[in-house]
Coordinates of C-alpha atoms in Angstrom, one line a residue:
X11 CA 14.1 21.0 74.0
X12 CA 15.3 24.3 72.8
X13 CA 17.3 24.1 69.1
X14 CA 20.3 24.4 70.2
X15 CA 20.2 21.7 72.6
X16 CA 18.8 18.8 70.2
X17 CA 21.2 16.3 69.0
X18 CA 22.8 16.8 65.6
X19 CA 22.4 13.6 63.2
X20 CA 26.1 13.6 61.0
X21 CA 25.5 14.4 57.6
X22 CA 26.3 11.0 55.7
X23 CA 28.9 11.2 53.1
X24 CA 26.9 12.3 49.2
X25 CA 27.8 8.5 47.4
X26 CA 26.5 7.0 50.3
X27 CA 23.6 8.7 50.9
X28 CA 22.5 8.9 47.5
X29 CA 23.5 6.2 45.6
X30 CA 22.2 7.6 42.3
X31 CA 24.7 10.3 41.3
X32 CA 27.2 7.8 42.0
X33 CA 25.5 5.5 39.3
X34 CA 25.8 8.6 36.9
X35 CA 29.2 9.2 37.6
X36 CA 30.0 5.7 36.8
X37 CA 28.0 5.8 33.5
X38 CA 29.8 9.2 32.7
X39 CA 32.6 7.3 33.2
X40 CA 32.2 4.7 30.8
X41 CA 30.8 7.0 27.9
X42 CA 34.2 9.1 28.5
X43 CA 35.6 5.6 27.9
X44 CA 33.4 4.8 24.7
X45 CA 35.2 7.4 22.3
X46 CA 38.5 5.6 23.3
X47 CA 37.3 2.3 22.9
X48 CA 35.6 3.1 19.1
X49 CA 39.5 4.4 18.3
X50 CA 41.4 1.2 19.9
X51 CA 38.4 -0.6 17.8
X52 CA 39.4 1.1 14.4
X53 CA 43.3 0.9 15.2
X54 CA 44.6 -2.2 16.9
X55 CA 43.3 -4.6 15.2
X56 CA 45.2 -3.2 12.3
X57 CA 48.4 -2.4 14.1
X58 CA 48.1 -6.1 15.6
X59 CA 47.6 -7.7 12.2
X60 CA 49.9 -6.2 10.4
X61 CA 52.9 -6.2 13.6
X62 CA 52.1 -10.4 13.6
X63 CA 52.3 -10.2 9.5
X64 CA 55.6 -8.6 9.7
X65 CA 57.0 -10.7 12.7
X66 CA 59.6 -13.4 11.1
X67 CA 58.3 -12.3 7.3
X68 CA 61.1 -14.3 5.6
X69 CA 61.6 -16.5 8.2
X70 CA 59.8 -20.0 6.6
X71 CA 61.1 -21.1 3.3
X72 CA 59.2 -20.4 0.4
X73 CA 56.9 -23.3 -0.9
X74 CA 55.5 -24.6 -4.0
X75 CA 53.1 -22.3 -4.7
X76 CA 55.2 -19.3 -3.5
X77 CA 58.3 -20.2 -6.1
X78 CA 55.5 -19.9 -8.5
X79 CA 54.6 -17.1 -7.7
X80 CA 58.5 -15.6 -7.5
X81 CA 58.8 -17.1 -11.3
X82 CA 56.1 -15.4 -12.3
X83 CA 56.8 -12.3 -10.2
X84 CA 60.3 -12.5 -12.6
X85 CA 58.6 -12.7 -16.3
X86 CA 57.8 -9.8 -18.2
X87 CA 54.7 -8.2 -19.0
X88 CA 54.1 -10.4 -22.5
X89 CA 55.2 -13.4 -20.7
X90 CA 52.5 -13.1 -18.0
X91 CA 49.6 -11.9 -21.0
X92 CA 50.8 -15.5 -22.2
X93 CA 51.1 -17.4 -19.1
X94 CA 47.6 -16.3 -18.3
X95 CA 46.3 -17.4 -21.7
X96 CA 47.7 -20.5 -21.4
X97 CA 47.2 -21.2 -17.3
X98 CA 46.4 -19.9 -14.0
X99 CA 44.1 -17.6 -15.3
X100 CA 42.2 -17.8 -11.9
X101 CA 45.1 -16.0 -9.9
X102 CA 45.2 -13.7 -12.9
X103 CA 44.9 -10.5 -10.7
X104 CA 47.5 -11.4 -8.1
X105 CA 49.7 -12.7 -10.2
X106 CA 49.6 -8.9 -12.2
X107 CA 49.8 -7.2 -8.4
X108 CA 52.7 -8.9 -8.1
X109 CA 54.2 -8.3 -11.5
X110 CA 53.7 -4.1 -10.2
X111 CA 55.0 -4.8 -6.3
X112 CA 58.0 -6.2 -8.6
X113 CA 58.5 -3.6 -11.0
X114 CA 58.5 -1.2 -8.1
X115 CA 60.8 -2.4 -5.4
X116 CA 62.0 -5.9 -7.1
X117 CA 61.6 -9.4 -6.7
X118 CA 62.2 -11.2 -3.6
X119 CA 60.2 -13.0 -0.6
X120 CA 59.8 -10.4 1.2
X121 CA 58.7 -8.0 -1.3
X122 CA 56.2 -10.8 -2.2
X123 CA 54.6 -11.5 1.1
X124 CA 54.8 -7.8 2.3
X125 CA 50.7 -7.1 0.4
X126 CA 49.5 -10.4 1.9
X127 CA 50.6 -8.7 5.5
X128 CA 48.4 -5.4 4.5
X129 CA 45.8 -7.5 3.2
X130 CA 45.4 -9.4 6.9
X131 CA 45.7 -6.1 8.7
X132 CA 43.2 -4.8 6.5
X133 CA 40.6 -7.8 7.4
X134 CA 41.2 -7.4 10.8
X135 CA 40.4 -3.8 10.6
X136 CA 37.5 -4.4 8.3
X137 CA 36.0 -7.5 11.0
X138 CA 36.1 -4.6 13.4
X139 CA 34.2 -2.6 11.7
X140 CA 32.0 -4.9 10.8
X141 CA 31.7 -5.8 14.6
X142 CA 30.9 -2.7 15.5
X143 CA 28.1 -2.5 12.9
X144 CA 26.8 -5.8 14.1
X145 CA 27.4 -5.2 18.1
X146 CA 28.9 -1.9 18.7
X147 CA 32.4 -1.3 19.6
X148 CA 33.1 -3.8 22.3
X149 CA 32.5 -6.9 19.7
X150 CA 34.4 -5.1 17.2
X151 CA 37.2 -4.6 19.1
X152 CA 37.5 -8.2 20.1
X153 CA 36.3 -9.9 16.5
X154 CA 39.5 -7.7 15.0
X155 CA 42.0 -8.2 17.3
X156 CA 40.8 -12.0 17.6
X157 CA 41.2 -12.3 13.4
X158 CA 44.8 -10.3 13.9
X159 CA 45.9 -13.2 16.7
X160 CA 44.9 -16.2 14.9
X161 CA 47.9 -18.3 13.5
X162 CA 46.3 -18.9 9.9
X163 CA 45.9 -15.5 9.8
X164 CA 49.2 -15.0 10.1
X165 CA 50.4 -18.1 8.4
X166 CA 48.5 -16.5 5.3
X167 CA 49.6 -13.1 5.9
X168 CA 53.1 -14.1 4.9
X169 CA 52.7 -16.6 1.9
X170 CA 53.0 -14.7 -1.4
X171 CA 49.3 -15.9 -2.7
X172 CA 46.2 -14.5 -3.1
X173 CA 44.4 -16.0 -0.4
X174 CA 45.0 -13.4 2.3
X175 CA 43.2 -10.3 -0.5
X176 CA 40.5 -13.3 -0.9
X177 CA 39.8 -12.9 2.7
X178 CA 40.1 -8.8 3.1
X179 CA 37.4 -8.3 0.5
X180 CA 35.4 -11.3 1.7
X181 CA 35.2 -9.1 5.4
X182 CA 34.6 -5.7 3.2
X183 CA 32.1 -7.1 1.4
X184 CA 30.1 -8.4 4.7
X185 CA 30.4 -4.9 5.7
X186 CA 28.7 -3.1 2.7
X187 CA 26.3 -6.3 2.4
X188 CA 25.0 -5.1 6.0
X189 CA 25.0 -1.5 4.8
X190 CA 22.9 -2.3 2.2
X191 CA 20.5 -4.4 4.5
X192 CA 20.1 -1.4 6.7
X193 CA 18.8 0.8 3.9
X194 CA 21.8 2.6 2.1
X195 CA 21.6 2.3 -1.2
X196 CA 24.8 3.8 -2.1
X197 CA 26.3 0.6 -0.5
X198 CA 24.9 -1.6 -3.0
X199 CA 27.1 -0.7 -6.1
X200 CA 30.2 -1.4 -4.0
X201 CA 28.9 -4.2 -2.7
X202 CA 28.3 -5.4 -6.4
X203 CA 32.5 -4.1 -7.3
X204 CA 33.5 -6.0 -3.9
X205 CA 31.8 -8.9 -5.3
X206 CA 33.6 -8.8 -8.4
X207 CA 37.0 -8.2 -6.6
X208 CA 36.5 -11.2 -5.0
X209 CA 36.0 -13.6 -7.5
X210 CA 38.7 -12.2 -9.6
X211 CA 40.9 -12.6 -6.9
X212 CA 39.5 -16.7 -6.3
X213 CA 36.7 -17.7 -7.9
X214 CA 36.0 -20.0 -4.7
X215 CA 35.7 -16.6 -3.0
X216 CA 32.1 -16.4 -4.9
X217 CA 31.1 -19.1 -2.6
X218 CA 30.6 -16.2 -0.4
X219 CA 27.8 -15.1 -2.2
X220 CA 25.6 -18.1 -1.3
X221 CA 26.0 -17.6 2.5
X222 CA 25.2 -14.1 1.9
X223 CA 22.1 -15.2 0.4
X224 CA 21.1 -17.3 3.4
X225 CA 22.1 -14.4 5.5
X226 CA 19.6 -11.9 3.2
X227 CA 16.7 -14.5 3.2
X228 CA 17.2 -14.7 7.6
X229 CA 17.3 -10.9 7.9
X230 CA 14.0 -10.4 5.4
X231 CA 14.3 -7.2 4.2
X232 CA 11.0 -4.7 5.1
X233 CA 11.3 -3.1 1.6
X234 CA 11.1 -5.0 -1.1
X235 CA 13.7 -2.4 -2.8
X236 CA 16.3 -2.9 -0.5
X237 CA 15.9 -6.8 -1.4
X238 CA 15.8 -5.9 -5.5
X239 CA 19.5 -3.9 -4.9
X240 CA 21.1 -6.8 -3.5
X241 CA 19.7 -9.0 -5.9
X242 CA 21.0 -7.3 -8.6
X243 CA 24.9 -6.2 -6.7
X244 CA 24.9 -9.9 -6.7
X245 CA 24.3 -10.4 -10.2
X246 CA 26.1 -7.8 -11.5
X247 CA 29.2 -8.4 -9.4
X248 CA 28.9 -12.6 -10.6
X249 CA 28.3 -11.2 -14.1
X250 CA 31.6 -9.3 -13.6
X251 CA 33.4 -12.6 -13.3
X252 CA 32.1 -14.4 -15.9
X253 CA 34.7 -14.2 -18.6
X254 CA 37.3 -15.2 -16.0
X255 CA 34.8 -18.5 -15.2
X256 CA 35.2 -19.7 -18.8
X257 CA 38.4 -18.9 -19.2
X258 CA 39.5 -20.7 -15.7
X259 CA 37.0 -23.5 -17.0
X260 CA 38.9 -23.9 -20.1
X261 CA 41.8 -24.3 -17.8
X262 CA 40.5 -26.8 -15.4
X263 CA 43.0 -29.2 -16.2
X264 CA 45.5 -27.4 -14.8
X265 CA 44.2 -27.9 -11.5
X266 CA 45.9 -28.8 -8.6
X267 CA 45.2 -32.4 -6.8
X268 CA 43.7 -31.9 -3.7
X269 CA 43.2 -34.3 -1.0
X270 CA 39.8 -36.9 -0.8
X271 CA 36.7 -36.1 1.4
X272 CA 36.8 -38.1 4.3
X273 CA 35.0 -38.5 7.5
X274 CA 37.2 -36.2 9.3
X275 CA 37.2 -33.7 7.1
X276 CA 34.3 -31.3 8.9
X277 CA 37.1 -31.5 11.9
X278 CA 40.1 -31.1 10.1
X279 CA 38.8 -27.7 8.3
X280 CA 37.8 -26.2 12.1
X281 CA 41.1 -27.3 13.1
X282 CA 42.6 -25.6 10.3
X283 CA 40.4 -22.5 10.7
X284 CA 42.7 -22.3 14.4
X285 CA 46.0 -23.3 13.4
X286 CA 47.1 -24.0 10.2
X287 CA 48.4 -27.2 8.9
X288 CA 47.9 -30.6 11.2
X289 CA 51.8 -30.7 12.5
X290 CA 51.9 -27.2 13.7
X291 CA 50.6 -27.7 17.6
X292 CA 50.8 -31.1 19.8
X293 CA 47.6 -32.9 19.0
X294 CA 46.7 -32.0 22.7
X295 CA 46.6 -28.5 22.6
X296 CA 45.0 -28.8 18.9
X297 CA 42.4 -31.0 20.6
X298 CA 42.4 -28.3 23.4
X299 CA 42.1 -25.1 20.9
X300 CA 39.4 -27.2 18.9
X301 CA 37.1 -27.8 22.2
X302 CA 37.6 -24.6 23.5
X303 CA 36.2 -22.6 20.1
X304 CA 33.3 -25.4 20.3
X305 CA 32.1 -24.5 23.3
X306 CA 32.3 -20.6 22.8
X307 CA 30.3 -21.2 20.0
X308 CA 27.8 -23.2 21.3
X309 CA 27.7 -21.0 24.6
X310 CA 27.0 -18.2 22.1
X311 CA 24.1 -20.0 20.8
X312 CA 22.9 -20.9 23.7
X313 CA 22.5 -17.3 25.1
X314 CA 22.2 -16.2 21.5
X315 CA 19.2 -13.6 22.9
X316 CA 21.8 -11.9 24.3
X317 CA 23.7 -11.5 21.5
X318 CA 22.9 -8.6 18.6
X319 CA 20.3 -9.8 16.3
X320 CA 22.2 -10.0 13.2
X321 CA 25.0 -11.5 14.4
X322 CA 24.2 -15.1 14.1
X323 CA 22.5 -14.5 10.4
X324 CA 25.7 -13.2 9.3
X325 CA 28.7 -15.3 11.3
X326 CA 26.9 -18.8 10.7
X327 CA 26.1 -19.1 6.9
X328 CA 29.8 -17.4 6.5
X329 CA 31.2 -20.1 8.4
X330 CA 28.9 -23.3 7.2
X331 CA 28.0 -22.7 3.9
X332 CA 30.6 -22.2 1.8
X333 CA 32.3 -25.1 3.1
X334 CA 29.8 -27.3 2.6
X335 CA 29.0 -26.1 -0.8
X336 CA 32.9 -27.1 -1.3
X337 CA 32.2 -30.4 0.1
X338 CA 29.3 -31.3 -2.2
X339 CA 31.6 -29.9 -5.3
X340 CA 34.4 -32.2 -3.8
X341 CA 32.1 -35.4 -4.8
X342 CA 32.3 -35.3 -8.2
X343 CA 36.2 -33.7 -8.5
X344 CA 38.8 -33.3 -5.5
X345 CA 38.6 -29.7 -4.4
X346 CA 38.8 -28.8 -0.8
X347 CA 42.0 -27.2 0.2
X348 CA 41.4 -25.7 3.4
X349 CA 43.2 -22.5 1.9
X350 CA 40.3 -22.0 -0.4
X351 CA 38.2 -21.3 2.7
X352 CA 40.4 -18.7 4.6
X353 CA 38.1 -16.5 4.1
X354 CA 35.6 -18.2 6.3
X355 CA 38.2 -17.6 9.1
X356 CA 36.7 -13.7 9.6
X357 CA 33.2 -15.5 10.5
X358 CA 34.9 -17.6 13.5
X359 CA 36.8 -15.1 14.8
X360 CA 33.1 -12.6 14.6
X361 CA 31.2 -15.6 16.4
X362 CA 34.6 -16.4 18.9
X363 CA 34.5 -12.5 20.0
X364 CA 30.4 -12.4 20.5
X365 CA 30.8 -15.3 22.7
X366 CA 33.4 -13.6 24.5
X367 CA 30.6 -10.3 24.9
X368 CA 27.8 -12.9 26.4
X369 CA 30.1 -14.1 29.1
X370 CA 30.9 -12.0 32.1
X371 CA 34.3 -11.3 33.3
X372 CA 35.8 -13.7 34.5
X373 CA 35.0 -16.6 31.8
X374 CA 36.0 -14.2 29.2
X375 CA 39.4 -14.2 31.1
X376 CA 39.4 -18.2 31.2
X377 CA 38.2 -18.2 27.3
X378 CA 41.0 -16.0 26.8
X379 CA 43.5 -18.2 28.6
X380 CA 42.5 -21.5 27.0
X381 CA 42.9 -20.0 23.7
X382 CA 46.5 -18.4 24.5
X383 CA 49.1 -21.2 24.9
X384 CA 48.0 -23.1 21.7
X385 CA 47.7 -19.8 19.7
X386 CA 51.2 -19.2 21.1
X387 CA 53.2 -22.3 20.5
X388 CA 51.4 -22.3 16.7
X389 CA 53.0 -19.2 16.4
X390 CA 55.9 -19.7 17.0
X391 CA 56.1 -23.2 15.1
X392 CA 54.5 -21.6 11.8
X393 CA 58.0 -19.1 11.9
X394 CA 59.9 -21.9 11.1
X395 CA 62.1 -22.6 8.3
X396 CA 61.0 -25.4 7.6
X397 CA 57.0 -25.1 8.7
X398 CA 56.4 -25.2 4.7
X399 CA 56.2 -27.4 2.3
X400 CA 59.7 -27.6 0.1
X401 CA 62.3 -26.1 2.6
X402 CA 64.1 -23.7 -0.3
X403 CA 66.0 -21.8 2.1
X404 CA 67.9 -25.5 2.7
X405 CA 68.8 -25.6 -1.2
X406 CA 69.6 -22.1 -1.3
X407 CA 72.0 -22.4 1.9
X408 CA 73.8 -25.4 0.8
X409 CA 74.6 -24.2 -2.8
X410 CA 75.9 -21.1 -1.2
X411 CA 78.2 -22.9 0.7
X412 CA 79.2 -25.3 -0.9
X413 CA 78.5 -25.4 -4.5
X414 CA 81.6 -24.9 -7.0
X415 CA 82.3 -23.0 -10.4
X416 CA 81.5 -25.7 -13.0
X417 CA 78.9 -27.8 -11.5
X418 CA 75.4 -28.2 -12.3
X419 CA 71.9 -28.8 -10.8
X420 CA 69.5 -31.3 -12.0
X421 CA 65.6 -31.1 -10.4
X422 CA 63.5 -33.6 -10.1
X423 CA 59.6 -33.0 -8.8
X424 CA 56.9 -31.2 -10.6
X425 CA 58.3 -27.7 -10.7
X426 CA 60.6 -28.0 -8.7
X427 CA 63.1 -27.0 -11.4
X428 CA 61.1 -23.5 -10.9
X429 CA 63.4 -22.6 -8.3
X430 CA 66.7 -21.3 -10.4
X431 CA 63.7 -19.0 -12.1
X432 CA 62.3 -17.8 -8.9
X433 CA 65.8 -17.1 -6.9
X434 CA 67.8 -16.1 -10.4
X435 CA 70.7 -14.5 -8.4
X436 CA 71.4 -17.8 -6.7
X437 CA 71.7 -19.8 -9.7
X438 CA 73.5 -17.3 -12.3
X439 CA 76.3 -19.6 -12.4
X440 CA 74.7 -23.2 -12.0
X441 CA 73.0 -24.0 -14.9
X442 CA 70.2 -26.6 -14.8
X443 CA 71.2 -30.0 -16.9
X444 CA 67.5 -31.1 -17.1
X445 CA 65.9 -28.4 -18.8
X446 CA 65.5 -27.2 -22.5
X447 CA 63.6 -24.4 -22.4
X448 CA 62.1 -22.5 -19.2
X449 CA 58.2 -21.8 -18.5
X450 CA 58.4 -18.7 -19.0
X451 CA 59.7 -19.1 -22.6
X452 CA 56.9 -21.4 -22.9
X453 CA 54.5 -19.7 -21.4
X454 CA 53.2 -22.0 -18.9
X455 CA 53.9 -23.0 -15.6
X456 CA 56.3 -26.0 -16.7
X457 CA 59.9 -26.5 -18.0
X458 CA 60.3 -28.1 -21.3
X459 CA 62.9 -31.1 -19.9
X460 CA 66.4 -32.1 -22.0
X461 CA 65.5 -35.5 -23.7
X462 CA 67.6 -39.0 -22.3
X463 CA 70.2 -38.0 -25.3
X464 CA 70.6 -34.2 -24.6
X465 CA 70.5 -35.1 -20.6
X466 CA 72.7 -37.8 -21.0
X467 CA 75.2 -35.6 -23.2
X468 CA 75.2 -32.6 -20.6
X469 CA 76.0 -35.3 -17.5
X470 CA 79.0 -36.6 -19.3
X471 CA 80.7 -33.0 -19.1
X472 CA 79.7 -32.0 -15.7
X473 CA 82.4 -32.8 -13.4
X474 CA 79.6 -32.3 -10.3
X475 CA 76.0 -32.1 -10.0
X476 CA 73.4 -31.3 -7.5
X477 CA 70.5 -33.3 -7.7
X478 CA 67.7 -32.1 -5.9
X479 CA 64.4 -34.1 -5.4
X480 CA 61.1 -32.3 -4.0
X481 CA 58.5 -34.7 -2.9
X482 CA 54.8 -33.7 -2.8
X483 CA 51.2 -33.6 -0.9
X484 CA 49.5 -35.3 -3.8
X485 CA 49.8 -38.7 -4.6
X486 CA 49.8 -38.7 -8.2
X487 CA 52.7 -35.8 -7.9
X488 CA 54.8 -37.9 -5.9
X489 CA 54.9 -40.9 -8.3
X490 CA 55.4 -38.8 -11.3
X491 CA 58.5 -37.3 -8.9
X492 CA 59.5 -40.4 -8.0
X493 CA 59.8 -42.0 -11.6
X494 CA 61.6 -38.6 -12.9
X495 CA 64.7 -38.9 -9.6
X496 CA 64.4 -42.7 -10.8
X497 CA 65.1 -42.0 -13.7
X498 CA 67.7 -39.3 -13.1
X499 CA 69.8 -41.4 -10.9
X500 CA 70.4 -44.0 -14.0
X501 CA 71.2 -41.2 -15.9
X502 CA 73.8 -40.1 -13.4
X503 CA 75.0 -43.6 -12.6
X504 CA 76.0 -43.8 -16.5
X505 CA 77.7 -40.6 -16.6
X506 CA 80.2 -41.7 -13.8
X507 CA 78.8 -39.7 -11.2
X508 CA 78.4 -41.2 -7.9
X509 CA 76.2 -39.7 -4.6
X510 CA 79.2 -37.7 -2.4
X511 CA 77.3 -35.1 -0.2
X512 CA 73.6 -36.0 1.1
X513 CA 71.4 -33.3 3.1
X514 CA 67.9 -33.8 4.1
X515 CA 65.3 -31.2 4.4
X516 CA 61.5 -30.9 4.7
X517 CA 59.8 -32.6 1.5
X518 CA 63.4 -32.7 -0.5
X519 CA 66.2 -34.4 -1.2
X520 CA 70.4 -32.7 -2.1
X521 CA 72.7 -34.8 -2.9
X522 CA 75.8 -33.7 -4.9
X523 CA 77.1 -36.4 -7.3
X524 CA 80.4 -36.4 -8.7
X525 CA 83.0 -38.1 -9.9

């Protein structure tokens, strides 16, 4: 048949006949994608923390440890040198940060809680970071944005304490620890200042160090010098903490009654590690939040050859070991407050988000929507006025509206009678019968109170006073409370005054007594 007669074949379409260059396109694709991706990495986990710190900043009531905090916040610079000398030398550094946040734009809860906020964006930047050293940018992005979305981070990231800058350097000093593992030396000095920064932020932060030592003895550095420079950043950034270890020793009394060791505590700290406080979701969707991280992590384990090498050494000692170092501290003395340990939250969120890589699509979607309803409705509870303990904003709100020129306020509560120190505007013109001289004239943390004559002296020419009881977690506060309104209210009883008003808030008592 000549040429021109033979039958032409149509010439199939180039992605179907070759199914390779389509394959490149679609790689070329993604690596176009991969710049963008290491940027939403670096950024929104930042921009997410720190828009959730922000969100409803002075919405909850300032609690205990806050108002000490405002007090302090108040004193001036010799009166903190003193405080510290006397107690609370362990929150020594915050308590000065917040003495120069003060002295710059003044004294108030928002200016308070504002550096926690940065300090929770700047974890949830760091965790990506560190993600992307562990797994590449994928597992960073997800470990940072998963830190930024977590209720306790958030809770923390508006409470005026050092917790939340415990937990930024704890992430920053994962980062440089696996810097140093991978050979760069210049990493190991500030690991070793990160080190230091930490425990002079918490000394409970140090327990840090011993899950970084598990996490150096798993990985096995090849050179022996790499092993000898983290040795040593680990001794010299301990060594840096030292003085404040005695002096917080010589302290110890001052500590703060914390809750027994019980059987559920191991459950209660993961719990808390998701949303903070045990009132602040339905015990269903705690239960369902609780589950749901269990099962990422032990899916992740499960397919843990899938997941980067490292990632396991690092996430799980982070997570385990300090608590349980806690635990076994706990035996002989009552120490585990969960909020020592928030900065074992980074490694859940690190170990959360490489489960999330192992899975394919569509049960990263389902993970995703099992965690979102909980983390939602914890959010929005932990905004609350009254999602603190001690609902100030209550005491502040009714003496604003109600209280008169002449009357007087009598406290009741271990330092509760801080309060008129740490809101000073709010109590200019309502002096406080029960005290003699303040804590910050004392230089300590307590009020020196008016003895039965002075007290009962003070009652007899007050023609109203608002008494104002704060009850407490511990059980040894809440007696010692309880015998103090006791005897307050005979006090009142035998100056004539007689209960008029009553409110009710969250873990206090106004009542306005008068004649």
């Amino acid at each position: 048949m000549p040429p021109s007669l033979r039958p032409t074949t149509p010439a199939m379409p180039r992605t179907l006949a070759s199914p390779v260059p389509m394959g490149r396109s679609i790689l070329r694709a993604i690596h176009s994608l991969l710049p963008s991706l290491e940027r939403a990495a670096v950024w929104a986990p930042l921009i997410v923390g720190l828009g959730l710190g922000l969100w409803g900043i002075t919405g909850p009531s300032a609690w205990t440890d806050e108002i000490v905090t405002l007090d302090v916040a108040h004193r001036s610079w010799p009166q903190l040198m003193e405080l510290l000398g006397h107690v609370d030398a362990v929150h020594g550094l915050h308590y000065v940060l917040m003495y120069l946040v003060g002295q710059a734009v003044g004294v108030g809860e928002f200016t308070m809680r504002l550096p926690s906020a940065v300090a929770v964006a700047v974890a949830a930047a760091g965790l990506s970071w560190l993600g992307r050293l562990l797994g590449g940018p994928r597992l960073g992005l997800y470990a940072g944005l998963l830190l930024a979305v977590l209720p306790t981070a958030s809770r923390y990231a508006q409470e005026a304490r050092s917790f939340a800058f415990v937990m930024a350097v704890a992430v920053l000093a994962t980062g440089a620890l696996i810097k140093a593992l991978s050979g760069h030396a210049r990493w190991s000095a500030g690991y070793a200042v990160l080190i230091a920064l930490l425990g002079w932020f918490n000394v409970m932060g140090l327990l840090l160090v011993a899950a970084h030592a598990v996490t150096v003895a798993l990985r096995r550095p090849a050179r022996r010098r790499v092993l000898i420079r983290l040795l040593s950043a680990q001794a010299a950034g301990i060594a840096a903490v030292i003085p404040l270890l005695v002096l917080g020793f010589s302290q110890r009394s001052a500590v703060g009654e914390a809750p027994p060791i019980t059987a559920t505590t191991p459950y209660n700290y993961l719990t808390w590690l998701l949303t903070p406080g045990q009132d602040t979701l339905p015990n269903a969707l705690k239960l369902l939040l609780t589950l749901t991280a269990l099962a990422a992590v032990a899916l992740l384990i499960a397919r843990r050859r899938k997941a980067p090498p490292l990632l396991l050494a690092v996430g799980v000692p982070w997570l385990a070991v300090p608590p349980l170092l806690l635990l076994g501290l706990s035996l002989d003395q009552p120490l585990f407050a969960y909020r020592y340990l928030l900065f074992c939250l980074p490694a859940l969120a690190l170990l959360l988000a490489a489960a999330a890589t192992v899975l394919p699509w569509p049960k990263q979607l389902l993970l995703a929507l099992l965690l979102t309803v909980p983390i939602a409705v914890s959010h929005l509870a932990i905004r609350q006025q009254d999602s603190r303990h001690w609902d100030t904003t209550a005491v502040l709100t009714t003496l604003q509206g109600r209280a008169a020129s002449g009357d007087g306020v009598l406290f009741s509560g271990g330092r509760c009678d801080l309060i008129p120190s740490a809101y000073p505007e709010d109590f200019a013109h309502l002096p406080d019968l029960g005290t003699t001289r303040t804590a910050a004239e004392r230089g300590t943390l307590d009020n020196q109170p008016a003895d039965q004559a002075l007290l009962d002296q003070r009652l007899a020419r007050a023609p109203r006073v608002w008494h104002i009881t704060c009850r407490h977690i511990s059980s040894g506060s809440r007696q010692a409370a309880a015998r103090t309104a006791a005897s307050q209210e005979q006090a009142l009883t035998r100056a004539g005054l007689s209960p008029g008003y009553h409110r009710s808030a969250r873990d206090l008592e106004i009542t306005l007594c008068q004649r």
